[in-house]
Coordinates of C-alpha atoms in Angstrom, one line a residue:
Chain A
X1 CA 0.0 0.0 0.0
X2 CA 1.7 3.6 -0.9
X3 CA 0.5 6.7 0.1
X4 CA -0.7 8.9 -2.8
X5 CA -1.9 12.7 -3.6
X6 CA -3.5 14.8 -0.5
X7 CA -7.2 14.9 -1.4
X8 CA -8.1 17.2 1.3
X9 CA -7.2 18.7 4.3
X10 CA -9.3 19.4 6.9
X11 CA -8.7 21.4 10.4
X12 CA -7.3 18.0 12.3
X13 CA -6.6 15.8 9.6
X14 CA -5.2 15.1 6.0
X15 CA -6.7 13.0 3.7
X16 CA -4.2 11.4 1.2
X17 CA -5.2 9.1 -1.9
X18 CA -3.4 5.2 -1.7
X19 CA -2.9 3.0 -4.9
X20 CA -5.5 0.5 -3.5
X21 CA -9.0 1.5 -4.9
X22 CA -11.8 2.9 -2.6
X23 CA -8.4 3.3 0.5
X24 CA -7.6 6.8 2.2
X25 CA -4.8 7.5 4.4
X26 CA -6.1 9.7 7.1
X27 CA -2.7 11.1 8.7
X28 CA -3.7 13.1 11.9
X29 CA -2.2 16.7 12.7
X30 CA -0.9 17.8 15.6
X31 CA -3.1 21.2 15.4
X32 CA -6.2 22.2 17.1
X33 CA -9.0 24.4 16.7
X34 CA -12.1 25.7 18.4
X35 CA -14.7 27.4 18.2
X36 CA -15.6 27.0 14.6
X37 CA -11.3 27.7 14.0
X38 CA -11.7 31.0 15.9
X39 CA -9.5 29.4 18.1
X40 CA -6.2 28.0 17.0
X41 CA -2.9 26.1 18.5
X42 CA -0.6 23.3 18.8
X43 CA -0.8 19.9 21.0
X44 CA 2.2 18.4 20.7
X45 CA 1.6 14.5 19.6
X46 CA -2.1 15.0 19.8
X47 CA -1.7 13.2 16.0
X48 CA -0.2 10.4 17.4
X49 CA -2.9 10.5 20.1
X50 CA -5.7 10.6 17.8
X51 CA -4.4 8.2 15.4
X52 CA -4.0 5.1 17.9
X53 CA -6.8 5.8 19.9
X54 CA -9.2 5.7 16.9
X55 CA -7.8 2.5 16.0
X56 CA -8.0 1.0 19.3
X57 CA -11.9 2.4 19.6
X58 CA -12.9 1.4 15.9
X59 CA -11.5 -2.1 16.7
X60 CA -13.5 -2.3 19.4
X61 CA -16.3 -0.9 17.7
X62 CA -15.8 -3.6 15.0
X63 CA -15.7 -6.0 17.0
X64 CA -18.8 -5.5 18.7
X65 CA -20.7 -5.2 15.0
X66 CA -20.9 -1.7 14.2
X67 CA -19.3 -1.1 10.6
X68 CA -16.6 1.7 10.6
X69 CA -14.9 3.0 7.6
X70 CA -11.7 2.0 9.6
X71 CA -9.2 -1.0 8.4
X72 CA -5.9 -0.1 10.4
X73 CA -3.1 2.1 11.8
X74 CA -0.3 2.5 9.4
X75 CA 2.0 4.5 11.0
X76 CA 2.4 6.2 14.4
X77 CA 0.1 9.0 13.1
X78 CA -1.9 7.6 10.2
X79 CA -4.5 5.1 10.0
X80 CA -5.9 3.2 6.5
X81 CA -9.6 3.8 5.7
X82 CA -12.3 3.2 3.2
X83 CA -12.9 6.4 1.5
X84 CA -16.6 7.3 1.7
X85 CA -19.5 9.8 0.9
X86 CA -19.8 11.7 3.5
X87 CA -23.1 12.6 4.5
X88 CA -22.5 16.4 6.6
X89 CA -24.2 15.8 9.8
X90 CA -22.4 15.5 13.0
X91 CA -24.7 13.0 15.0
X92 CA -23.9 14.0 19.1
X93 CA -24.7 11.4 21.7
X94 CA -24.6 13.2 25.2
X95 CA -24.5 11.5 28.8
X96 CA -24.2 14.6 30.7
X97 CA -24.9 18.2 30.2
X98 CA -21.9 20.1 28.9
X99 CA -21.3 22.8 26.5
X100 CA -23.7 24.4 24.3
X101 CA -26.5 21.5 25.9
X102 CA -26.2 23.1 29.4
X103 CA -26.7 26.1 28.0
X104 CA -29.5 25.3 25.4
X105 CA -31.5 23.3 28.8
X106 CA -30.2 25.7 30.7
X107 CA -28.4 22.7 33.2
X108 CA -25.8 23.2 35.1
X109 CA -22.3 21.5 33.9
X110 CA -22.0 17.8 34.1
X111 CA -26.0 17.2 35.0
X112 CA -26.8 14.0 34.4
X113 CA -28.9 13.1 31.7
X114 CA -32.3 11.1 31.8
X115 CA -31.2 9.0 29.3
X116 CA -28.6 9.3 26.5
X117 CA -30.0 12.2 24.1
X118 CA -28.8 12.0 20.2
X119 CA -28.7 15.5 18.2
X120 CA -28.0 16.7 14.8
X121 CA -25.9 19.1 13.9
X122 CA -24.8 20.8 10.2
X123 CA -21.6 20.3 8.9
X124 CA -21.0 23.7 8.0
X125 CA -17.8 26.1 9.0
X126 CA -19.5 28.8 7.3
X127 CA -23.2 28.2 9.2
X128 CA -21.4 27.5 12.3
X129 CA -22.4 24.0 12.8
X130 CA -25.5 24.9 13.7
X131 CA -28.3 22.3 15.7
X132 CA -30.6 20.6 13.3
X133 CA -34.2 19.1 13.3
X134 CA -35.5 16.3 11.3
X135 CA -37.5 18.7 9.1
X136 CA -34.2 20.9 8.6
X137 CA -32.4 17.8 7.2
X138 CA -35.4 16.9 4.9
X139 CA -35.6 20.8 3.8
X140 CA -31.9 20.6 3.3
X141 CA -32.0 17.4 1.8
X142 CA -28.7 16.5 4.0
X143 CA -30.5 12.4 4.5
X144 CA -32.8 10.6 4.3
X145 CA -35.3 9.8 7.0
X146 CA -34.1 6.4 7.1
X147 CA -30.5 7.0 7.2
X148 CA -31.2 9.3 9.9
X149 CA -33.1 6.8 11.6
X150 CA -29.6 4.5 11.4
X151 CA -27.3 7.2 12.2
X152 CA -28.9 8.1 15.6
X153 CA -29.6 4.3 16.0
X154 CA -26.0 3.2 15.5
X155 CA -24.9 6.0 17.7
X156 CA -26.7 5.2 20.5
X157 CA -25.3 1.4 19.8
X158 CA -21.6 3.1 20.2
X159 CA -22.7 4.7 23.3
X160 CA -23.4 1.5 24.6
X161 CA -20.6 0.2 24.1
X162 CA -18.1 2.5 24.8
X163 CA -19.4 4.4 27.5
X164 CA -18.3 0.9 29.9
X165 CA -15.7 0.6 27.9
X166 CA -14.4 4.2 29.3
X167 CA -15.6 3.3 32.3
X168 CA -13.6 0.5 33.0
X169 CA -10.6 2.7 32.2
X170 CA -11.5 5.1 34.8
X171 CA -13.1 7.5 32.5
X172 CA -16.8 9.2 32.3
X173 CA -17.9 9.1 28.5
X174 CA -19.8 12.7 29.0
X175 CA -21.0 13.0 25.2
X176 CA -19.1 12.3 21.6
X177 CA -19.8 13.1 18.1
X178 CA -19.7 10.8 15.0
X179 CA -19.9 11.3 11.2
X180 CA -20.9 8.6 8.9
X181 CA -21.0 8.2 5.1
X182 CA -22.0 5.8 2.2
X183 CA -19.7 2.9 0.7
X184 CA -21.4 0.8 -2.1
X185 CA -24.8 1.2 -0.6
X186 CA -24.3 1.2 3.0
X187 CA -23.6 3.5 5.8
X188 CA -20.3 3.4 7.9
X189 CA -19.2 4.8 10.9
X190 CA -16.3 7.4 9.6
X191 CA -14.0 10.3 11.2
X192 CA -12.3 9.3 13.7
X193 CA -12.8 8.5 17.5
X194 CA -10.5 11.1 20.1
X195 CA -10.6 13.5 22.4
X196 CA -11.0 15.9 19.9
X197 CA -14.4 15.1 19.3
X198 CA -15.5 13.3 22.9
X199 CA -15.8 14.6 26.7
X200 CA -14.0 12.7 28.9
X201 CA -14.2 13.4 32.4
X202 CA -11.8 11.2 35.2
X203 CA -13.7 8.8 37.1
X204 CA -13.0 9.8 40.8
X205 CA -11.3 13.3 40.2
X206 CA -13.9 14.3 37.5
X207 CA -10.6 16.1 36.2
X208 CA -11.5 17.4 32.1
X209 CA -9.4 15.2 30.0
X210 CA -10.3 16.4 26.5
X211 CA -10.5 19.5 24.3
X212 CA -12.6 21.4 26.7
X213 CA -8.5 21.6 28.5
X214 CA -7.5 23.1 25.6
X215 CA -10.7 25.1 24.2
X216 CA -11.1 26.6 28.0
X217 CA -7.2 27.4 28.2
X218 CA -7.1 24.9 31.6
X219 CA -3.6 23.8 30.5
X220 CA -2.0 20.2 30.7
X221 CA -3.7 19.1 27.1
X222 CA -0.8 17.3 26.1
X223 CA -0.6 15.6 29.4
X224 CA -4.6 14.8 29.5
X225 CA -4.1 13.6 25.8
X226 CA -2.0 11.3 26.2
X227 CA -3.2 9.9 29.8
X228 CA -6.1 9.1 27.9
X229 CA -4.0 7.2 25.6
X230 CA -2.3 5.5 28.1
X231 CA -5.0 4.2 29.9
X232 CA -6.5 2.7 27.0
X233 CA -3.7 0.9 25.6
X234 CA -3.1 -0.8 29.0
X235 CA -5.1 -3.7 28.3
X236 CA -4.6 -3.3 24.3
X237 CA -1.2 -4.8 23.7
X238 CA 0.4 -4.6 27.0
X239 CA 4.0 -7.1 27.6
X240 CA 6.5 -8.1 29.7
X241 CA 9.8 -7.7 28.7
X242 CA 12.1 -9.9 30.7
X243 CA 16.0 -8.3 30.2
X244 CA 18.8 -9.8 31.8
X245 CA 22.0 -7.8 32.3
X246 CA 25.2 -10.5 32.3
X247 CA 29.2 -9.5 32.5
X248 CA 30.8 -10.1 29.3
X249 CA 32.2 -12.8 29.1
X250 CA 36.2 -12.6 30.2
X251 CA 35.2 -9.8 31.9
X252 CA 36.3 -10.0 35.5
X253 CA 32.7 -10.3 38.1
X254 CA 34.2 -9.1 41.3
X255 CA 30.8 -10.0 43.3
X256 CA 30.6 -13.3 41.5
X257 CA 33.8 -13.9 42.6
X258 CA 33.0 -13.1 46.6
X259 CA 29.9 -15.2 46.0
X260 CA 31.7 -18.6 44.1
X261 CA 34.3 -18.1 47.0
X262 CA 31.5 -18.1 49.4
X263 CA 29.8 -21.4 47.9
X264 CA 32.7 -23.2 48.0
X265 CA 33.6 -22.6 51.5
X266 CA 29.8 -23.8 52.2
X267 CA 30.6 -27.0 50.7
X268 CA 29.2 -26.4 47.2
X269 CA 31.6 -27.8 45.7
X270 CA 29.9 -28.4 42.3
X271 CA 30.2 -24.7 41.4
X272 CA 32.4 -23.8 38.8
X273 CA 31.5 -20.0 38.4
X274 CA 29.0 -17.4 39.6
X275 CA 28.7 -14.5 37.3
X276 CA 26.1 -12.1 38.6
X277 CA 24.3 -9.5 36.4
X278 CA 20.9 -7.5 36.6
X279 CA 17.3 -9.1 35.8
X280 CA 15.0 -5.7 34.6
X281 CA 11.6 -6.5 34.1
X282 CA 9.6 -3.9 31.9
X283 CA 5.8 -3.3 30.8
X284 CA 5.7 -1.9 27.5
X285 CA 2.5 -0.8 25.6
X286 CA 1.1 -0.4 22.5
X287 CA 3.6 -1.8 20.1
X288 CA 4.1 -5.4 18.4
X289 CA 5.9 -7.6 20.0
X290 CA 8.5 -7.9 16.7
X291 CA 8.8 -3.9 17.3
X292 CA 8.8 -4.2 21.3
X293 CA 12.2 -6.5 20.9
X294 CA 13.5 -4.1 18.3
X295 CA 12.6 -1.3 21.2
X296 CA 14.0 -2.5 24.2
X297 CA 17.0 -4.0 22.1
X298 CA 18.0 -0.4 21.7
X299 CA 16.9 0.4 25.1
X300 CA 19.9 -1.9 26.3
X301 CA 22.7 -0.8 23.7
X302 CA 21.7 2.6 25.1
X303 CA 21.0 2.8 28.6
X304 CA 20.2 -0.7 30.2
X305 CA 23.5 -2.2 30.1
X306 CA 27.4 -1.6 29.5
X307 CA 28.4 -2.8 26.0
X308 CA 32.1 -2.4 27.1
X309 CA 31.8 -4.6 30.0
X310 CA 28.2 -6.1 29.7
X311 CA 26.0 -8.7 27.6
X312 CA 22.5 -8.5 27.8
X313 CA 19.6 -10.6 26.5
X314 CA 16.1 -10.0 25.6
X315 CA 12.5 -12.2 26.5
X316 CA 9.5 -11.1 25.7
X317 CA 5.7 -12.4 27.3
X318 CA 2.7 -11.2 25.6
Chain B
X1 CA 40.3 31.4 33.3
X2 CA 37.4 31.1 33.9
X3 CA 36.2 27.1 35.3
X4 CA 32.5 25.5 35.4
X5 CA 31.9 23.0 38.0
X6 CA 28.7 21.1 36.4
X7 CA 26.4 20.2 39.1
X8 CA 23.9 16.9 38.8
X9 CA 21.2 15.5 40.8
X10 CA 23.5 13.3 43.8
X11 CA 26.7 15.6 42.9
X12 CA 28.5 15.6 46.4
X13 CA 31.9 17.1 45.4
X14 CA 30.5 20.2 43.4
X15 CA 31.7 22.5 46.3
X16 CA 35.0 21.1 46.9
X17 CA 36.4 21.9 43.3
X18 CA 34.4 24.9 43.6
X19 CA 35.9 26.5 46.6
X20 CA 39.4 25.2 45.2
X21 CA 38.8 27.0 42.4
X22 CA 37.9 30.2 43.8
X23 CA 39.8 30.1 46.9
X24 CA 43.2 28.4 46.5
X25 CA 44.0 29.2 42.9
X26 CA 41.4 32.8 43.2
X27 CA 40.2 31.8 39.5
X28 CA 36.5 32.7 38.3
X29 CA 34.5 29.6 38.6
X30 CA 30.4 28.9 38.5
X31 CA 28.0 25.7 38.8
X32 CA 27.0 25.1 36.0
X33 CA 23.4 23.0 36.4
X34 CA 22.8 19.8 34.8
X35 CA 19.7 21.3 32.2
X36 CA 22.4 24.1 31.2
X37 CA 22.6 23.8 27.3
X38 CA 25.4 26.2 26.6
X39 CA 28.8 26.0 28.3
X40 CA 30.8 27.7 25.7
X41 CA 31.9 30.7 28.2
X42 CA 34.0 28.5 30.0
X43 CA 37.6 27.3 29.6
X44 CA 37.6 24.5 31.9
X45 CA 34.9 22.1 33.0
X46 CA 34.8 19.9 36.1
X47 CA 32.7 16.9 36.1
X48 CA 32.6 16.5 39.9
X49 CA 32.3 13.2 42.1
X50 CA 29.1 12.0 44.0
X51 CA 26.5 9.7 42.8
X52 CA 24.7 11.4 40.1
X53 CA 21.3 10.0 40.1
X54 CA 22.0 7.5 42.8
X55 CA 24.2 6.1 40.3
X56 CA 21.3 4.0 39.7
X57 CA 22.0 1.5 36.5
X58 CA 25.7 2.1 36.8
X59 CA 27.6 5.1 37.8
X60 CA 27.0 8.0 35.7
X61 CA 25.0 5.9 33.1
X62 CA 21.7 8.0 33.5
X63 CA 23.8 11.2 33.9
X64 CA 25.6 11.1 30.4
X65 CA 21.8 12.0 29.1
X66 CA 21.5 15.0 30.9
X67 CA 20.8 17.9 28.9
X68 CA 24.5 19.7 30.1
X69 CA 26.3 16.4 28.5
X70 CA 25.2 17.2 25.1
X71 CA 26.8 20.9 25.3
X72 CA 29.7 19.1 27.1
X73 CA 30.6 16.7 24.2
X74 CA 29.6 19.5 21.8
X75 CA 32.5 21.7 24.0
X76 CA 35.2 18.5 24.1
X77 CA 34.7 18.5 20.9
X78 CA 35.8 22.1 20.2
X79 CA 39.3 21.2 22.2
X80 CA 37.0 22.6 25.5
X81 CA 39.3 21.2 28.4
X82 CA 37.0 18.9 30.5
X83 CA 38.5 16.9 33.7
X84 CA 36.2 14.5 35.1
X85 CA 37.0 13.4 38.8
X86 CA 35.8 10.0 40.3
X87 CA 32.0 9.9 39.5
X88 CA 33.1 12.6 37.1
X89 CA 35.5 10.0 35.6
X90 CA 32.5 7.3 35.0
X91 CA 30.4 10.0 33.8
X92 CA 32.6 10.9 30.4
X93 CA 33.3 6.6 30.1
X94 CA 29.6 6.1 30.3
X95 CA 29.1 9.3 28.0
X96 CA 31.4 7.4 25.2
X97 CA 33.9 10.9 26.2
X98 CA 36.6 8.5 27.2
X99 CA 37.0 4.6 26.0
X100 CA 36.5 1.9 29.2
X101 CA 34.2 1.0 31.7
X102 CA 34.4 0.8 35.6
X103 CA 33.4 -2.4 37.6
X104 CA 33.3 -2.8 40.8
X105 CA 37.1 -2.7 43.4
X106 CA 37.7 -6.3 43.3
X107 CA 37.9 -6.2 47.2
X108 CA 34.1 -5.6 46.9
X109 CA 34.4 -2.4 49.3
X110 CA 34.3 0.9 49.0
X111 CA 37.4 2.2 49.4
X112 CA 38.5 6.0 51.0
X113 CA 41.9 6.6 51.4
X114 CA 45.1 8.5 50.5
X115 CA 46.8 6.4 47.3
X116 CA 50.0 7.1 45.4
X117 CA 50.5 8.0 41.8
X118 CA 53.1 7.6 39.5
X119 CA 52.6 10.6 36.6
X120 CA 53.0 8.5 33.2
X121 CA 52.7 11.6 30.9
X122 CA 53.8 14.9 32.1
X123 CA 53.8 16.6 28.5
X124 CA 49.5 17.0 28.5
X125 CA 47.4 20.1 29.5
X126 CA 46.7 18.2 32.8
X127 CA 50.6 17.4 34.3
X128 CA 52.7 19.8 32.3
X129 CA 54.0 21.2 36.1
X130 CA 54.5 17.6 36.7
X131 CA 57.9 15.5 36.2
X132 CA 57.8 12.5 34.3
X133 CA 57.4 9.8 36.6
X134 CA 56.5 12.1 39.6
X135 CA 55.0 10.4 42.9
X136 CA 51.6 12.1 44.2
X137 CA 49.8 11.5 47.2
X138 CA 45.8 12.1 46.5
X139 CA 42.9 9.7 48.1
X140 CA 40.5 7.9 46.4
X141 CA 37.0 7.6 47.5
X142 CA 35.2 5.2 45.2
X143 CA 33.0 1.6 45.3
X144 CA 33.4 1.2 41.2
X145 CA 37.0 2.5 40.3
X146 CA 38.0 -1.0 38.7
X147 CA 39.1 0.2 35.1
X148 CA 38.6 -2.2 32.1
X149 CA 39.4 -1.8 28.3
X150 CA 39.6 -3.8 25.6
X151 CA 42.8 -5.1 25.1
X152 CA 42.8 -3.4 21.2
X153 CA 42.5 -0.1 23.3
X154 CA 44.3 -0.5 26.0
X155 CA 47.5 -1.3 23.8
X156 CA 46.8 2.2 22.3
X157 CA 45.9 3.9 25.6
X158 CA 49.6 3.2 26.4
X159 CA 51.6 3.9 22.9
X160 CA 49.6 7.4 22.7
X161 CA 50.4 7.9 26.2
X162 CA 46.8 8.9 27.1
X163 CA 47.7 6.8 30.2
X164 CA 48.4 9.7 32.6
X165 CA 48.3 7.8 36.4
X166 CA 49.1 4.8 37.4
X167 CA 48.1 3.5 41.1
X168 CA 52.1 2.9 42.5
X169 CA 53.5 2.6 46.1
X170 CA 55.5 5.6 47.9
X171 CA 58.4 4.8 45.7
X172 CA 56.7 5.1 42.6
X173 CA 56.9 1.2 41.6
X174 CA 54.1 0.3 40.4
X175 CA 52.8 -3.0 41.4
X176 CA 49.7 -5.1 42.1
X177 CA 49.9 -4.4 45.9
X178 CA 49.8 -1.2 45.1
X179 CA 46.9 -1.2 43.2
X180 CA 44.0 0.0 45.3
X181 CA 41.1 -1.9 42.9
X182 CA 42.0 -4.1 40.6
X183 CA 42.3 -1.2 37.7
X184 CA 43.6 -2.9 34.5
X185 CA 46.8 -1.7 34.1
X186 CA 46.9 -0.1 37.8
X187 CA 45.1 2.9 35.7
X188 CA 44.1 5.6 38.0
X189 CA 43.3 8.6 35.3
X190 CA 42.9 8.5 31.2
X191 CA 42.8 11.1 28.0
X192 CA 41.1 11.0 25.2
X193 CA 43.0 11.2 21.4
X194 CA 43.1 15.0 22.2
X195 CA 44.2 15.1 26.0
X196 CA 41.3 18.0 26.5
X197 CA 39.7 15.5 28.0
X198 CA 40.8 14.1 31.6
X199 CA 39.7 11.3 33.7
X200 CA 40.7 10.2 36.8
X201 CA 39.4 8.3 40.0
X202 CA 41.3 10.1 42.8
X203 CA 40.2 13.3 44.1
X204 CA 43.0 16.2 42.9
X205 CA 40.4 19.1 45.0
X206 CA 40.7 17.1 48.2
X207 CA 44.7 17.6 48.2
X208 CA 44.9 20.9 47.4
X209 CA 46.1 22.4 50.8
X210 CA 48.4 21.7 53.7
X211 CA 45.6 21.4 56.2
X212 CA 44.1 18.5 54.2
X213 CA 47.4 16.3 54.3
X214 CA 49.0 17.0 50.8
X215 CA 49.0 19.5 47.8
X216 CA 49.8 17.2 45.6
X217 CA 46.7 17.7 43.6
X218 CA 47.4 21.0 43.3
X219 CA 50.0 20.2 40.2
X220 CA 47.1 19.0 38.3
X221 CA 45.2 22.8 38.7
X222 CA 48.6 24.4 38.0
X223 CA 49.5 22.3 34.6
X224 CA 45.9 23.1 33.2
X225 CA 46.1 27.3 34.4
X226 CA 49.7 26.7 32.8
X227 CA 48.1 25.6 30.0
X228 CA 45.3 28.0 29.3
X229 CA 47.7 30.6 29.8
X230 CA 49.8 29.3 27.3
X231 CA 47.4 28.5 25.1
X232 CA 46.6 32.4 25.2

């Protein structure tokens, strides 16, 4: 697969053209906007954020039998995708009262909802995204009533699914937005999944660990961005790597010297030599276990262990 | 001349060379913190002894990727003189600075007293007030100060004479017995190709005045003022 021409770019991602038929690359950018792209700035790796946990949450979505336009991450960055039609409605799912909702209800902050409420909203820069009814979408001609019917359908599906799946990762699912579109005939779940475009609130502090950090100016975005990452990739592709840290061989062991001296005088006499070195165990995340090797390989030749005076070899548990 | 005494996180030595510096041979002299990216207003640079970050790992293996170390390599390799004393020592052989490795004293203690040294190059920016073959008293203070090289290097260590101390006895023989911890070679203090670049196990600031037992190290701070001056 080989990435082709850019076919768009939008305000958080690039869309590039692949030589497999019907495939986008969706490479996700670091920048951030608000407010319509009133607001503008930097998160530094919030790409990199965005890219894996989409995959992660599409996979899961998948999994669970709602169709996604998503087929894989290609790079640290970039995932592959079907291209698809999109139809311009942002459907929102909301849990809790936030944003323009408390203001529209007239709720305070993080009120709880009934039950999870599905909107409509215009995918227009120019209009300002503005809130849409069912008989705006049919005067625009934006869907049709049936697609609407399994656009707020599906997302209500995702909301069951993801908001234990946050849950169990220590993290409210306060609301989320989703875009779909039309591949040969039938509608997919597209975009992407991040905290660009969810409210994540921790569990116990009820600390914001979204965009809200960034559209409010509360600081730490990077940091929240990538704690959200973290704690979703625990249980994703989490391994042990076992690393043990021997002498080189002809290099003189001083301790496992003292310690073959001090077997012998116990009677071990069986012991020919003692070399003793350093055992590291180390949890590593979100990377194949071909890769992970590769990784802590590195790890040792820079910083683990002593290539002048020390040997080192690698085990990996998955 | 103007020295920098670079300071990390378990440095215990820092003020020694510091007040050496500025009060027995009255030279300017500043810390110079660890996240410092730019050293190039100094002349000299003294790696000082301690345990830099617990010497966790190994000594001075999590120290050599400091943010100063980069500038300090950057500075070495301008011809910057850098002398690097016990931990400071490990430091510039973890930092790749120097060639070798330190293992642990093969008496398995850590050792802390005064040692002899015979000087084995006294034509370098470090011993030029030095005789060849000069005896100095200067202690050692160190639980990893067991030198090892390749045998490839060590054979060049010695033709280039980048060997500049060897561990001897008062009469400047120097022999196993008089080897304090099972240094290959009875090595005590290495340069690099250059000789800008000084390591050494025993501690030159701690024998820099009569009411510390010897001055010996002093010859050491003398030779590289000697050479600065020179230098112009």
């Amino acid at each position: 697969m080989e990435k082709k021409e850019l076919i768009s770019e939008g305000k958080s991602k690039r869309i590039y053209a692949t030589d497999q038929p019907g495939q986008i690359i969706l490479e996700f950018k670091d920048e951030a906007s608000a407010f319509d792209g009133k607001k503008k700035g930097i998160i530094p790796g919030k790409g990199r954020v965005n890219a894996r946990m989409s995959d992660i949450v599409f996979r899961q979505l998948e999994k669970r039998g709602i169709r996604t336009h998503h087929l894989r991450l290609v790079s640290e960055s970039e995932t592959l995708a079907w291209r698809l039609d999109m139809i311009p409605i942002e459907v929102a799912v909301r849990n809790y009262a936030a944003g323009s909702l408390a203001e529209r209800l007239g709720y305070p902050e993080r009120t709880e909802l009934k039950s999870p409420l599905v909107e409509f909203y215009y995918k227009n820069d120019r209009l300002g995204d503005p809130l849409l009814t069912r008989e705006h979408i049919r005067e625009l001609g934006l869907a049709k009533d049936e697609q609407l019917d399994e656009m707020a359908s599906t997302a209500l599906r995702v909301n069951e699914i993801l908001r234990p799946f946050f849950e169990a990762r220590g993290l409210i699912l306060a609301d989320f937005k989703l875009e779909f579109g039309m591949r040969e005939g039938k509608m997919l779940l597209g975009d992407e999944f991040s905290p660009d475009v969810c409210r994540l609130w921790d569990a116990e502090t009820l600390e914001i660990m979204d965009k809200d950090r960034f559209r409010r100016d509360l600081g730490g975005v990077e940091e929240a961005y990538a704690e959200v990452l973290r704690r979703i990739m625990e249980e994703e592709t989490g391994m042990t790597v076992y690393v043990y840290v021997t002498p080189k061989k002809g290099v003189l062991d001083p301790a496992g010297q003292a310690a073959l001296g001090a077997l012998k005088s116990l009677g071990f006499d069986e012991v020919g030599d003692v070399r003793i070195g350093k055992y590291i165990v180390l949890k590593v995340q979100g990377v194949e276990a071909e890769r992970a090797t590769e990784r802590v390989r590195e790890m040792c030749e820079r910083l683990l262990a002593n290539p002048v005076i020390e040997d080192f070899r690698v085990e990996i548990q998955e | 001349m103007k020295f920098g005494v670079v300071v990390f996180p378990g440095s215990n030595c820092e003020a020694d060379c510091y007040y050496v510096v500025d009060k027995v041979l009255r030279e300017d002299v500043d810390y110079v913190w660890h996240r410092e990216t730019d050293v190039s207003s100094y002349d000299c640079l003294i790696l000082p002894g301690g345990f830099s970050y617990g010497d966790y790992l190994r000594c001075g293996a999590i120290a050599r990727f400091s943010p100063v170390m980069e500038a300090v390599a950057d500075f070495a390799s301008r011809g910057g003189l850098v002398i690097g004393i016990c931990n400071g020592f490990q430091i510039l052989l973890e930092a790749g600075l120097l060639p070798g490795a330190m293992l642990r004293n093969t008496c398995l203690r850590f050792i802390c007293r005064f040692v002899h040294l015979r000087v084995e190059n006294a034509d370098t920016p470090w011993t030029n007030r030095a005789s060849l073959g000069q005896v100095l008293r200067i202690p050692i203070a160190h639980n990893e100060g067991n030198y090892v090289v390749d045998p490839e290097t060590y054979r060049r260590l010695e033709e280039e004479g980048r060997i500049i101390l060897r561990y001897c006895d008062p009469e400047g023989e120097v022999t196993q017995e008089a080897n304090p911890n099972g240094a290959m070679g009875n090595i005590a203090g290495i340069c690099n190709e250059g000789f800008n670049v000084f390591g050494l196990m025993p501690h030159p600031e701690r024998a820099s005045e009569e009411i510390l037992g010897s001055t010996d190290g002093l010859v050491i701070w003398e030779s590289v003022m000697a050479y600065n001056r020179e230098k112009g």
